[in-house]
XYZ file of C-alpha atoms in Angstrom:
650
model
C 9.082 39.202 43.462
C 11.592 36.644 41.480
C 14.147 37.104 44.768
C 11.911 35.212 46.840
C 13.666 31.909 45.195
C 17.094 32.623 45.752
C 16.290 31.387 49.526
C 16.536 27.438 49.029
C 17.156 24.430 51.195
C 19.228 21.597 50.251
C 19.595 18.334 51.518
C 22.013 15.206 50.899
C 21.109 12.333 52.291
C 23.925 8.913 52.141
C 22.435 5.175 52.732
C 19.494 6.678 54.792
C 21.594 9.281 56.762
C 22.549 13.034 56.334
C 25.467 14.041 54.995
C 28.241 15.400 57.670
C 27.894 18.917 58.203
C 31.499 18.732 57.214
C 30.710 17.870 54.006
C 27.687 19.959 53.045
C 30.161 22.891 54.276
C 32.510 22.197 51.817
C 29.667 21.636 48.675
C 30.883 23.537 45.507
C 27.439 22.210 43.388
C 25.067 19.873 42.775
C 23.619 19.594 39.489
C 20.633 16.595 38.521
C 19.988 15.669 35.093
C 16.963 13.326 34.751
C 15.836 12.908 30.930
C 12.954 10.164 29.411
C 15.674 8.458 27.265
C 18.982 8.068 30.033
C 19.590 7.693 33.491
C 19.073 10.235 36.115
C 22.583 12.023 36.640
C 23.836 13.680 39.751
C 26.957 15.006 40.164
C 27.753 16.281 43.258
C 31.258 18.490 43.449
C 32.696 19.330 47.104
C 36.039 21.386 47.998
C 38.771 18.686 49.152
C 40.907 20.797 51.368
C 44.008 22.920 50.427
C 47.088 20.986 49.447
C 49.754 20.492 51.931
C 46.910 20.824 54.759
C 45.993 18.680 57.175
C 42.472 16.888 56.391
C 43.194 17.474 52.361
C 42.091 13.841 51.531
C 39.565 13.338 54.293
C 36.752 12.938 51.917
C 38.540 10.636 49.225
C 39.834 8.693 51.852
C 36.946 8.093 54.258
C 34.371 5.434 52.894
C 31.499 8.388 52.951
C 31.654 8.445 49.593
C 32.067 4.298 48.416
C 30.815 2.963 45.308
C 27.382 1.799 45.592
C 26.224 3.672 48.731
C 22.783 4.674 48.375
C 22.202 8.695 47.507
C 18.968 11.089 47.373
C 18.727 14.631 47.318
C 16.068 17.061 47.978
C 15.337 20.685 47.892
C 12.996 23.350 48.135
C 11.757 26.680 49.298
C 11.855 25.816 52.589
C 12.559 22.633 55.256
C 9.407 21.359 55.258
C 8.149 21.736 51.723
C 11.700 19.754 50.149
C 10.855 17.294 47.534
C 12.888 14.545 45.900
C 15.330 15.520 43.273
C 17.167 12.724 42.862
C 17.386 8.738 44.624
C 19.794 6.507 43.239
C 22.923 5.442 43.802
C 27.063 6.356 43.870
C 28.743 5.203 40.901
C 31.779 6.774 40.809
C 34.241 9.322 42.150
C 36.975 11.274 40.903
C 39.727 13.283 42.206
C 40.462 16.839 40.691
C 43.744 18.139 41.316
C 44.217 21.032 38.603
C 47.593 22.868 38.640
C 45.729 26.004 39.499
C 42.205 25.836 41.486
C 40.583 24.339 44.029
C 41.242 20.401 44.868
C 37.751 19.051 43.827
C 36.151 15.065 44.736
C 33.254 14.419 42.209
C 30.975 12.227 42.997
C 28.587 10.897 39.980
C 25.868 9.348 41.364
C 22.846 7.845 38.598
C 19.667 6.215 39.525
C 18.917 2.351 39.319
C 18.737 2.364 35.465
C 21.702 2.380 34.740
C 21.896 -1.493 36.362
C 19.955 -2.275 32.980
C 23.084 -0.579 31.166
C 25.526 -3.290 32.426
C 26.429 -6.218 30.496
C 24.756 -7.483 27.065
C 22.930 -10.327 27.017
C 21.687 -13.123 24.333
C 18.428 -14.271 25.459
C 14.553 -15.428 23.775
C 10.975 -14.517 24.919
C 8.269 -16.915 23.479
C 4.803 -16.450 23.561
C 5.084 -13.233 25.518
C 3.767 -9.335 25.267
C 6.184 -6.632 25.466
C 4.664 -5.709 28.691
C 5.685 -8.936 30.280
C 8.699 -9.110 29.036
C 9.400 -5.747 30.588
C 7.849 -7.311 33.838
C 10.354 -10.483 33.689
C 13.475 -8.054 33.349
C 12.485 -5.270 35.267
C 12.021 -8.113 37.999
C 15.022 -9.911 37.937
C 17.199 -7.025 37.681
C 15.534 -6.075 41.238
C 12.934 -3.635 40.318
C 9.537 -3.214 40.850
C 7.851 -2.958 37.623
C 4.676 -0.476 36.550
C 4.130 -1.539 33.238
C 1.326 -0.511 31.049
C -0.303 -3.362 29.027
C 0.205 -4.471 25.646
C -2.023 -7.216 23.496
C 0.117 -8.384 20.814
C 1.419 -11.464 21.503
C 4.863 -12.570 20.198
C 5.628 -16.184 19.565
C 9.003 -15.098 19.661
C 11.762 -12.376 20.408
C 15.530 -11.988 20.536
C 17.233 -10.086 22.786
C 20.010 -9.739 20.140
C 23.362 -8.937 22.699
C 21.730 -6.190 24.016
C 21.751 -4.679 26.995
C 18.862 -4.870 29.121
C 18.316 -1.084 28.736
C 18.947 -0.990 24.770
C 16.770 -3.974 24.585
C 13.513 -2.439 26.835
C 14.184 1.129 25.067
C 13.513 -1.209 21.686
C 10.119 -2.630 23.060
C 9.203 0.810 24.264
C 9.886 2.750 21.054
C 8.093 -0.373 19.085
C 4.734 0.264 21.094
C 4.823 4.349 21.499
C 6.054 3.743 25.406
C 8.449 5.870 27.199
C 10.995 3.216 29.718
C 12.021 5.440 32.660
C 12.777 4.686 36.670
C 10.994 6.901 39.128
C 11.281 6.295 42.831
C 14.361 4.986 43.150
C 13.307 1.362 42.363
C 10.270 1.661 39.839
C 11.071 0.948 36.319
C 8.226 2.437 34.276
C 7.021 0.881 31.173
C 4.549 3.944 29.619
C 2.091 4.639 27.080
C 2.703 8.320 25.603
C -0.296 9.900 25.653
C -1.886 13.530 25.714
C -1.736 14.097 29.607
C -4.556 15.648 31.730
C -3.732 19.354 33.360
C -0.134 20.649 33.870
C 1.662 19.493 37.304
C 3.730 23.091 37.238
C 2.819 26.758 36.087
C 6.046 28.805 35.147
C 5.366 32.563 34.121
C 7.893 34.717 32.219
C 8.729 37.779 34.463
C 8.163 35.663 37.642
C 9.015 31.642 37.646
C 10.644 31.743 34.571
C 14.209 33.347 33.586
C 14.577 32.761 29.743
C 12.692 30.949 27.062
C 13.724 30.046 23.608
C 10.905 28.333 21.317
C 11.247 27.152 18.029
C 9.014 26.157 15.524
C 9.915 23.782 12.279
C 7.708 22.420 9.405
C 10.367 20.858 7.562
C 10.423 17.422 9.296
C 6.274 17.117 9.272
C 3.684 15.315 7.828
C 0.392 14.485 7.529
C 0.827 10.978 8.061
C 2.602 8.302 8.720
C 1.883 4.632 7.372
C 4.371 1.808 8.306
C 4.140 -1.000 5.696
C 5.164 -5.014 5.880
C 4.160 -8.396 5.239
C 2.074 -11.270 6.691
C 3.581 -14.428 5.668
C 0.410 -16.352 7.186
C -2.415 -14.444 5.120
C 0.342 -13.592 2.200
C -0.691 -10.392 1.931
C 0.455 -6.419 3.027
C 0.334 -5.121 6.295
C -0.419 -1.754 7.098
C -0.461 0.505 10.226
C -0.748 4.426 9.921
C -1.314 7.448 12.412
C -1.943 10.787 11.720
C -2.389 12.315 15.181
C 0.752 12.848 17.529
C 0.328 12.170 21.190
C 2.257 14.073 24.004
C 3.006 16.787 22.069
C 2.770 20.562 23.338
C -0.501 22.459 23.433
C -0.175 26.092 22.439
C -3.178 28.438 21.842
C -2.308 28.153 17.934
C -3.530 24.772 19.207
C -2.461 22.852 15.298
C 0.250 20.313 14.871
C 2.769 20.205 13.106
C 1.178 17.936 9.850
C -1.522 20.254 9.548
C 0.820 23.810 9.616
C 3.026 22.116 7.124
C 0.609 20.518 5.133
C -1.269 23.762 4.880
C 2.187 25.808 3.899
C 3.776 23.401 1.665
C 0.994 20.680 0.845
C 0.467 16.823 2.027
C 3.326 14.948 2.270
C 3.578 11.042 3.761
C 6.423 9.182 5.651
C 6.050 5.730 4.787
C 8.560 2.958 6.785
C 9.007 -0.118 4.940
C 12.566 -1.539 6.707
C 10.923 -2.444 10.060
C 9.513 -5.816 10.293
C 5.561 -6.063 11.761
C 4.240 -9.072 12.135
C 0.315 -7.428 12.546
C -1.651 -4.626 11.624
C -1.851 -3.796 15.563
C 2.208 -3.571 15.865
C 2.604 -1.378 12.424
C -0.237 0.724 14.213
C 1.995 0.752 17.429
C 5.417 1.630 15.538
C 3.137 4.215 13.156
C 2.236 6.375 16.151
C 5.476 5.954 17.881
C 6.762 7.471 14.643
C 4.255 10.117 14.570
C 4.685 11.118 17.778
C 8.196 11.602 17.471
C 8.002 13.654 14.124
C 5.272 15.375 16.148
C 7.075 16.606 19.697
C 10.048 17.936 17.053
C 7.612 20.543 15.029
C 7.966 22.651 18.726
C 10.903 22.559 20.839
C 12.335 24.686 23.197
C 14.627 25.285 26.215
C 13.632 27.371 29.128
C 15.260 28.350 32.697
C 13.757 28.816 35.975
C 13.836 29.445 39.733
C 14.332 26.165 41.348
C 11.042 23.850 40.890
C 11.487 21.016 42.652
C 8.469 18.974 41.506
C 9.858 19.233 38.102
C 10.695 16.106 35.805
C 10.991 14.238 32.632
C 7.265 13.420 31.424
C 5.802 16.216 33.180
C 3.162 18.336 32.061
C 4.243 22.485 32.536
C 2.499 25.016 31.515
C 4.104 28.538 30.363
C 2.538 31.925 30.828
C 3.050 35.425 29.609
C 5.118 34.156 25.932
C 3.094 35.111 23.672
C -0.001 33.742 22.059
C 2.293 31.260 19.730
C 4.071 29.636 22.505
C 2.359 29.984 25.938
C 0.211 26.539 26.289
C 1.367 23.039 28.112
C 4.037 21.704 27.449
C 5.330 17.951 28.205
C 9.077 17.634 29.414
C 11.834 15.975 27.937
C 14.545 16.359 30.432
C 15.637 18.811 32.744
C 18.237 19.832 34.930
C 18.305 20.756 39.145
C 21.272 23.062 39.970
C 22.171 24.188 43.355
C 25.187 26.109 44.479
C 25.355 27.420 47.972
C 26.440 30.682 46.313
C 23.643 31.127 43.777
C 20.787 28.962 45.782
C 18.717 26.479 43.420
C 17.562 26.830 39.381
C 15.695 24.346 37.318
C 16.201 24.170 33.358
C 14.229 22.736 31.033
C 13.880 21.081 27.530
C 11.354 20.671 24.902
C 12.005 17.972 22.369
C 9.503 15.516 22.497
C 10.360 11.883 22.242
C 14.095 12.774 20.561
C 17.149 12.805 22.938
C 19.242 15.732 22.714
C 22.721 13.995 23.075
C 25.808 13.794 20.724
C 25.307 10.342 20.316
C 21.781 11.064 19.229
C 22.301 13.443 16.809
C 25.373 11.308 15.126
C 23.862 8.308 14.701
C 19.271 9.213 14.605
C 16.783 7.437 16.276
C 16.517 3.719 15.859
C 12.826 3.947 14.548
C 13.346 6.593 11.901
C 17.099 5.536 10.580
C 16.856 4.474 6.963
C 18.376 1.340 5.908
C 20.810 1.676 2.559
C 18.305 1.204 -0.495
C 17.537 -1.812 -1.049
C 19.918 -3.022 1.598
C 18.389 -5.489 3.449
C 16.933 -9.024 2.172
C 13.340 -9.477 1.769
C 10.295 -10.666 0.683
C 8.697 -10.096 -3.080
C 5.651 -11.762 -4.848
C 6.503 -13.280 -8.417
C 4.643 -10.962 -11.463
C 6.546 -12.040 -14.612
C 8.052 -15.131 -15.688
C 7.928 -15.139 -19.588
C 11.738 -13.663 -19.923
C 12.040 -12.443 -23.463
C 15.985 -12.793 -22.820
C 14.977 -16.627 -22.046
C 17.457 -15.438 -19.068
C 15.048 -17.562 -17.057
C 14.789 -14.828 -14.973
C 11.599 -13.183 -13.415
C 9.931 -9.625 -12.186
C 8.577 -9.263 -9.009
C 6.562 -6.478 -6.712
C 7.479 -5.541 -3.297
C 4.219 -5.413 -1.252
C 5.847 -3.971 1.528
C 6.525 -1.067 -0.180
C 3.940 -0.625 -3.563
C 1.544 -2.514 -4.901
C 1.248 -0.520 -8.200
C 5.299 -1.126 -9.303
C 7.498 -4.623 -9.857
C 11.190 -4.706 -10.608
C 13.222 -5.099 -13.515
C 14.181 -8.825 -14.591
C 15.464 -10.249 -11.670
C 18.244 -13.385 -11.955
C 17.232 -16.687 -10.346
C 19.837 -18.143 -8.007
C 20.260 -22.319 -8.537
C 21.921 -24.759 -6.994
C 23.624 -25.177 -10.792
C 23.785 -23.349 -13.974
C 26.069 -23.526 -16.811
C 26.368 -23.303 -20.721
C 23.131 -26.047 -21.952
C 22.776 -27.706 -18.070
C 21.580 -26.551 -14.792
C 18.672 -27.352 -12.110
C 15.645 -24.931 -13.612
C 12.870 -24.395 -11.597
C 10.961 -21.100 -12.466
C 8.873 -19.550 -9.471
C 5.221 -18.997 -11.260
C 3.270 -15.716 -11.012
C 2.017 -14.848 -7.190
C 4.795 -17.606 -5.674
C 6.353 -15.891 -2.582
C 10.205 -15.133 -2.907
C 13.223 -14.021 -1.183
C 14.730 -11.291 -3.074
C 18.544 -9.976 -2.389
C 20.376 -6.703 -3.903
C 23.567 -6.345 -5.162
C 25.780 -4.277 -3.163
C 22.265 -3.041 -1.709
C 21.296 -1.468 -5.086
C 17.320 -2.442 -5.835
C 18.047 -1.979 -9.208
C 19.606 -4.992 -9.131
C 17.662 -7.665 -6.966
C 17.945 -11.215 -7.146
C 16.287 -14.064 -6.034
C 17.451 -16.687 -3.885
C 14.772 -18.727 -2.856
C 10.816 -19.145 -2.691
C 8.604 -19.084 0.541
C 5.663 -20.729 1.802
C 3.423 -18.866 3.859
C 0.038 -19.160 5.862
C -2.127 -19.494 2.490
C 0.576 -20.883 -0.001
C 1.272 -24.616 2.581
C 4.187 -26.771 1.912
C 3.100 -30.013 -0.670
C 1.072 -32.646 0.241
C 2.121 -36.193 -0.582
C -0.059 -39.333 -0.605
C -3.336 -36.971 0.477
C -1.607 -35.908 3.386
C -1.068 -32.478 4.164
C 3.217 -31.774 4.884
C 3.988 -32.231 9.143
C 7.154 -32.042 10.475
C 7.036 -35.150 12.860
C 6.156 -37.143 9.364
C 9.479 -36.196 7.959
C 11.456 -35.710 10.833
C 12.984 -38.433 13.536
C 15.518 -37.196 16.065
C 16.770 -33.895 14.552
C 17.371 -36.035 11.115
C 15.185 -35.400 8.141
C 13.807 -38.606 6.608
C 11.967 -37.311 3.745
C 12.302 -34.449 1.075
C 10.174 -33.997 -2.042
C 9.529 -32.614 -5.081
C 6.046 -31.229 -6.532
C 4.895 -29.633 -9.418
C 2.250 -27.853 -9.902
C -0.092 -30.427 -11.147
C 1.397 -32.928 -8.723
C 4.070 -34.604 -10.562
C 5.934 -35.301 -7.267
C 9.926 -36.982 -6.618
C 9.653 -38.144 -3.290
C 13.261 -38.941 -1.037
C 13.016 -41.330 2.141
C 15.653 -41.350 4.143
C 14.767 -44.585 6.768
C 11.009 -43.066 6.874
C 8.948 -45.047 8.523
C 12.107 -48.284 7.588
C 12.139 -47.075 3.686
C 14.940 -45.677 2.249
C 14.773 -44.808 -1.263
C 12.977 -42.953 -3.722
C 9.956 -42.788 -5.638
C 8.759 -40.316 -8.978
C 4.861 -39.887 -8.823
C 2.972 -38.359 -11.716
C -0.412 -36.829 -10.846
C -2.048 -39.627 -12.943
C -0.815 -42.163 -10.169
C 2.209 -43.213 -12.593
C 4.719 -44.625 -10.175
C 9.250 -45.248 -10.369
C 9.688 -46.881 -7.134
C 13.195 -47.432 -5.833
C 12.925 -49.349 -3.041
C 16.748 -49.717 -1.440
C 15.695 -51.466 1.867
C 13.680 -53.766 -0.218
C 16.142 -53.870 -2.732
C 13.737 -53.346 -5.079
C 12.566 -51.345 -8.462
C 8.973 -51.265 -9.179
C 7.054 -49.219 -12.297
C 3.472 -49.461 -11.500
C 0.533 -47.473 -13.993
C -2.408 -45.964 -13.032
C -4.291 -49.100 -13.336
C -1.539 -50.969 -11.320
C 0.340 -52.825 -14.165
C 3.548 -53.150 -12.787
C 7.139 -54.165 -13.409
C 9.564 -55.585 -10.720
C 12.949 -55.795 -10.923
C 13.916 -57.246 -7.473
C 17.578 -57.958 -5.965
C 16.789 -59.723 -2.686
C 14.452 -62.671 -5.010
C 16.701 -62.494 -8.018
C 13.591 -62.343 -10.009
C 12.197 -59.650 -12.872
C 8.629 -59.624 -12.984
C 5.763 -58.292 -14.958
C 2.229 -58.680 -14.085
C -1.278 -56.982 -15.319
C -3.879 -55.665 -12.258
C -5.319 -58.561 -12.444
C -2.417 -60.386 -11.352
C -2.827 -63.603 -13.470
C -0.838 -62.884 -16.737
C 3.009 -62.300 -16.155
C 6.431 -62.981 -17.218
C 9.320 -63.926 -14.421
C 12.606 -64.096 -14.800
C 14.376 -65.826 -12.248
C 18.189 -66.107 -11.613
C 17.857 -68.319 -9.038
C 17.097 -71.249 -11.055
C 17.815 -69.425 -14.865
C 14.385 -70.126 -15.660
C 11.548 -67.650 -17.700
C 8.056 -68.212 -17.036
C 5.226 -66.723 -19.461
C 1.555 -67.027 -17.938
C -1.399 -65.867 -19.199
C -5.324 -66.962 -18.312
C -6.010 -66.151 -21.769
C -3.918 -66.664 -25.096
C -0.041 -66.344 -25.602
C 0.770 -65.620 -29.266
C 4.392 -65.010 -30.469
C 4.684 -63.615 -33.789
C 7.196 -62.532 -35.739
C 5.947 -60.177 -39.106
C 9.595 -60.735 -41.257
C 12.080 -62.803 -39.688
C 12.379 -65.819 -37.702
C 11.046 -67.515 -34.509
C 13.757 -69.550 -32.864
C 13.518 -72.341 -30.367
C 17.180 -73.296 -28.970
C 17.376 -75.617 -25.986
C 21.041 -77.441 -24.674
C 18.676 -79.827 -23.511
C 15.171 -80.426 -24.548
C 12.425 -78.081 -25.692
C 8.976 -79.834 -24.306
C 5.490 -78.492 -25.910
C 2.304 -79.579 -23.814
C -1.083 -78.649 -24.716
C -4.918 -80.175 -23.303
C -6.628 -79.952 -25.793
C -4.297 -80.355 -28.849
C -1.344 -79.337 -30.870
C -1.462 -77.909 -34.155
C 1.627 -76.635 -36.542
C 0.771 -75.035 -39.787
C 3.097 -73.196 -42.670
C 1.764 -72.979 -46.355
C 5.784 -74.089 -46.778
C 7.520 -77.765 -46.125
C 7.501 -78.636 -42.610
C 10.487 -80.693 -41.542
C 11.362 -82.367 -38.143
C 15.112 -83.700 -38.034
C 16.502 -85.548 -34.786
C 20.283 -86.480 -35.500
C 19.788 -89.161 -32.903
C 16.384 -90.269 -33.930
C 13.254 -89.182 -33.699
C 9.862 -90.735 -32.598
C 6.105 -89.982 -33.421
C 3.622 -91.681 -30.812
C 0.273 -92.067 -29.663
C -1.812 -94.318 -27.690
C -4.983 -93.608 -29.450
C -5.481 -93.423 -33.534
C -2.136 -91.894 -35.206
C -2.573 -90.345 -38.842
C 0.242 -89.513 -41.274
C -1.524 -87.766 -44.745
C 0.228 -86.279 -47.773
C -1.156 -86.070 -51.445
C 2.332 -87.844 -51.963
C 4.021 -89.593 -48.955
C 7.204 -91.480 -48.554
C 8.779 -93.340 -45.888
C 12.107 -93.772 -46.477
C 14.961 -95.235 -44.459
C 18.558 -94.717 -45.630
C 19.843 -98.022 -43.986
C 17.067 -100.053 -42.937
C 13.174 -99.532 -42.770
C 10.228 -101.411 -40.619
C 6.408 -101.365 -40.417
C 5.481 -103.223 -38.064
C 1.769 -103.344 -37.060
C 2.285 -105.271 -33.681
C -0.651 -107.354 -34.114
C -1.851 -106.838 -37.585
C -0.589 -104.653 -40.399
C -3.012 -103.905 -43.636
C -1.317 -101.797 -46.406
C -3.427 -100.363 -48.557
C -3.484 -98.989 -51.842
C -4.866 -98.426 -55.987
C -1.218 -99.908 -56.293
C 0.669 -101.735 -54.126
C 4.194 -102.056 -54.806
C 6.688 -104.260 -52.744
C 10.368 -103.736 -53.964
């Protein structure tokens, strides 16, 4: 009954036209590989004459065969039920010419994909989801795109000198898609998912040739939770699946997780080294993870008489292997051979989302590859800071990966430290860090720098939340601050809004104003007191709030003014008060002047000295002399009366 699909028809058909019956004459084989992770292969192999022979070269020299020529291939049973095996395109050929056998051309031919294999490129996608960024490359490499939706929204990706292919294949694996081409010119951007009933129906002793299942627990588990951190909401982010999609169903009907997890107990994979920026994309990587640990609990290789209609991503369904292993299966890649000696076979393998190539196996999947311990930079919340080392180091916990454990004392990187000097500022408990390890070790982390986030905002200065376009002015930064806790703030203008200088705030309202475009120094209080020191007047100047008592100095004219509404008293408790003028010291007051010492008051002019008034003038002593060394007058102007118990004239 198996004979029956020895009898096949094969086709080759070059930029639209059948080959030369010349050349399908001379066909050695034809194999097609098409797989969900590469580009469909064929490779076509045809007899190139004898050597010595007239028409040897024909094929290699004739442009039948030219790079980039279009190529599809079908088969079947018969002429009129032929399907597509394979459309894409040549892109290469090669010339066998052993020292013994038959001269052989190869032609390798591979389907459009492998367009998105040439070249890397440096690009950005803002604002986009993965499914329209497959839609804008997919396009302009010339293909029309079926793309599957996805919600997240990025505000931004790198495609990090990729190329086009590597950089898709990342988007897929992120979101649980499979990226394939079918039709030649479809690029296929698809959801893995459970599918409905099986396209094919292969049954050992008829369809099928050989089978070889295998089962392994070792890799499973019950679930898998992919942790990381929102630096908007400063918290964890989680994203977990337990349920693997696209995975075979066999009448034992149980997946992997639960067969291990009944054998050898629960076990978890958590992934902590892949960056999520929402619960919805740790969900996404979480069941593209699952899914993969999943398809690899049952894998398995089969061969069969030629099926056609057979390909990557198909659903086939296996008969007559047991209760174990017969059940649907979903195809990873597979293989169309056809020799005109031996007619047509298909192969088949099992292996959910995992390749099976060399490279593969070498270097693991990018989802599941484990970063060195502690090998990578990242984020840490602050949980210690009282050092008993006084290291002025702290102890942190990585939310990405526990909440339950924190480090050992980490050292805190500064711009300067040194034996008694240094810049110290000591993140506080819950502050947001950046957290390095030496040589990768997380024994031995270290933090370089604190974060804001979405809940922890950048300071605010003069009741005025921090914005970019207030502290920025073209590509320049004009201001940079300080700010304590309690609001103790250093403030740095660089020609902000025309100042340039700097001012230290306390969170009183204390204020050290250095005003360099003013040229300027001002120390104001709370209840505006202030001091001025100011270049561009020449003046120093100190002045209550109310702005009517104050002392200025002025170099202009090297003269002090003191100014009060009120009194002005200048005392000194056990020394001396001096008045020194080069010229003349001049004492004015309204409503009288008054000098009084319990000691001998004396006023001596060298030159002369003169007591006047125009009203009544008074001179009083309990014993008073007038006394001139040379001469002396009284003169009364008009009249003069001396009076006296006892007068005495000479």
């Amino acid at each position: 009954m198996a004979e029956e699909h020895h009898v096949s028809h094969f086709a080759m058909h070059i930029d639209g036209s059948e080959a030369p019956k010349e050349v399908m004459d001379q066909l050695l084989d034809c194999v097609i590989e098409n797989s969900l992770h590469l580009p469909d292969v064929c490779t076509i192999r045809i007899h190139h004459g004898e050597a010595g022979k007239q028409g040897m070269y024909q094929f290699i020299d004739s442009p039948t065969f030219a790079v980039g020529k279009s190529m599809k291939i079908t088969g079947g049973e018969g002429p009129s039920g032929n399907s597509t095996l394979f459309e894409g395109e040549i892109a290469g050929v090669e010339l066998d010419l052993a020292a013994h056998g038959v001269p052989t051309l190869v032609v390798r031919c591979f389907d459009k994909s492998h367009r998105l294999h040439r070249g890397r490129h440096s690009r950005s996608f803002q604002q986009m989801t993965d499914s329209d960024i497959v839609q804008k490359v997919g396009s302009e490499a010339g293909f029309s795109v079926d793309a599957d939706s996805t919600s997240e929204v990025h505000d931004w990706v790198m495609q990090n000198n990729q190329t086009n292919w590597e950089f898709l294949q990342e988007r897929a694996a992120r979101n649980g898609f499979r990226l394939f081409v079918r039709d030649g010119n479809k690029l296929c951007f698809k959801k893995v998912q459970d599918e409905g009933r099986a396209k094919h129906t292969v049954e050992w002793g008829k369809e099928l040739r050989s089978f070889r299942p295998r089962v392994s627990a070792t890799p499973q588990v019950k679930e898998v939770e992919v942790r990381g951190w929102d630096p908007k909401k400063k918290q964890v982010i989680v994203g977990k699946a337990q349920t693997a999609q696209g995975v075979p169903k066999v009448q034992q009907d149980k997946q992997g997780g639960a067969v291990a997890s009944r054998a050898f107990g629960d076990a978890k994979m958590v992934v902590v080294d892949r960056p999520v920026h929402s619960e919805g994309e740790a969900k996404a990587i979480a069941q593209s993870l699952c899914d993969e640990i999943g398809g690899s609990f049952l894998e398995a290789e089969g061969l069969c008489y030629g099926v056609p209609q057979m390909r990557a991503e198909d659903m086939v369904k296996l008969d007559n292997v047991g209760q174990r292993f017969s059940g649907e299966y979903l195809v990873t890649s597979c293989q169309h051979t056809y020799t005109p000696a031996e007619g047509y076979a298909t192969t088949f393998t099992i292996s959910g989302k995992k390749p099976q190539t060399l490279l593969s196996v070498l270097e693991g999947d990018e989802l599941t590859r484990r970063a060195p311990i502690g090998g990578n930079i990242v984020v840490a919340i602050v949980t210690d800071n009282n050092d008993p080392d006084n290291q002025a180091r702290i102890k942190v916990k990585y939310p990405w990966l526990t909440e339950e454990h924190q480090s050992f004392w980490a050292r805190v990187a500064t711009p300067m430290a040194g034996p008694e000097r240094g810049m110290l500022f000591l993140p506080e408990v819950d502050d947001e860090v950046l957290v390095a390890f030496e040589h990768g070790d997380i024994r031995r982390p270290y933090v370089i720098g604190c974060l804001w986030n979405g809940k922890d905002k950048p300071p605010k200065t003069r009741q005025e939340s921090f914005s970019s376009s207030k502290s920025v002015n073209g590509g320049k930064t004009t201001r940079r601050w300080i700010r304590t806790r309690m609001g103790h703030i250093l403030e740095f203008f660089d020609d902000c809004d025309g100042k340039v200088g700097a001012t230290l705030r306390t969170a009183k309202g204390y204020r050290l104003q250095l005003r360099e475009n003013d040229e300027r120094i001002e120390v104001i209080t709370k209840n505006k007191h202030m001091m001025l020191l100011d270049d561009k007047n020449d003046i120093i100047r100190v002045v209550d709030k109310t702005n009517e008592n104050h002392i200025k100095i002025a170099t202009s004219d090297n003269s002090i003014l003191v100014e009060s509404k009120g009194d002005i008293t200048v005392k000194s408790k056990q020394g001396n008060i001096t008045l020194d003028a080069m010229k003349k010291v001049t004492i004015k007051a309204q409503q009288g002047i008054e000098a009084t010492t319990p000691q001998q008051v004396k006023i001596e002019g060298t030159a002369g000295f003169s007591v006047k008034t125009t009203a009544t003038g008074s001179v009083e002593a309990s014993i008073l002399n007038l006394k001139g060394s040379a001469t002396g007058t009284l003169d009364g102007g008009g009249m003069l009366t001396v009076k006296g118990g006892l007068v005495r004239i000479n």
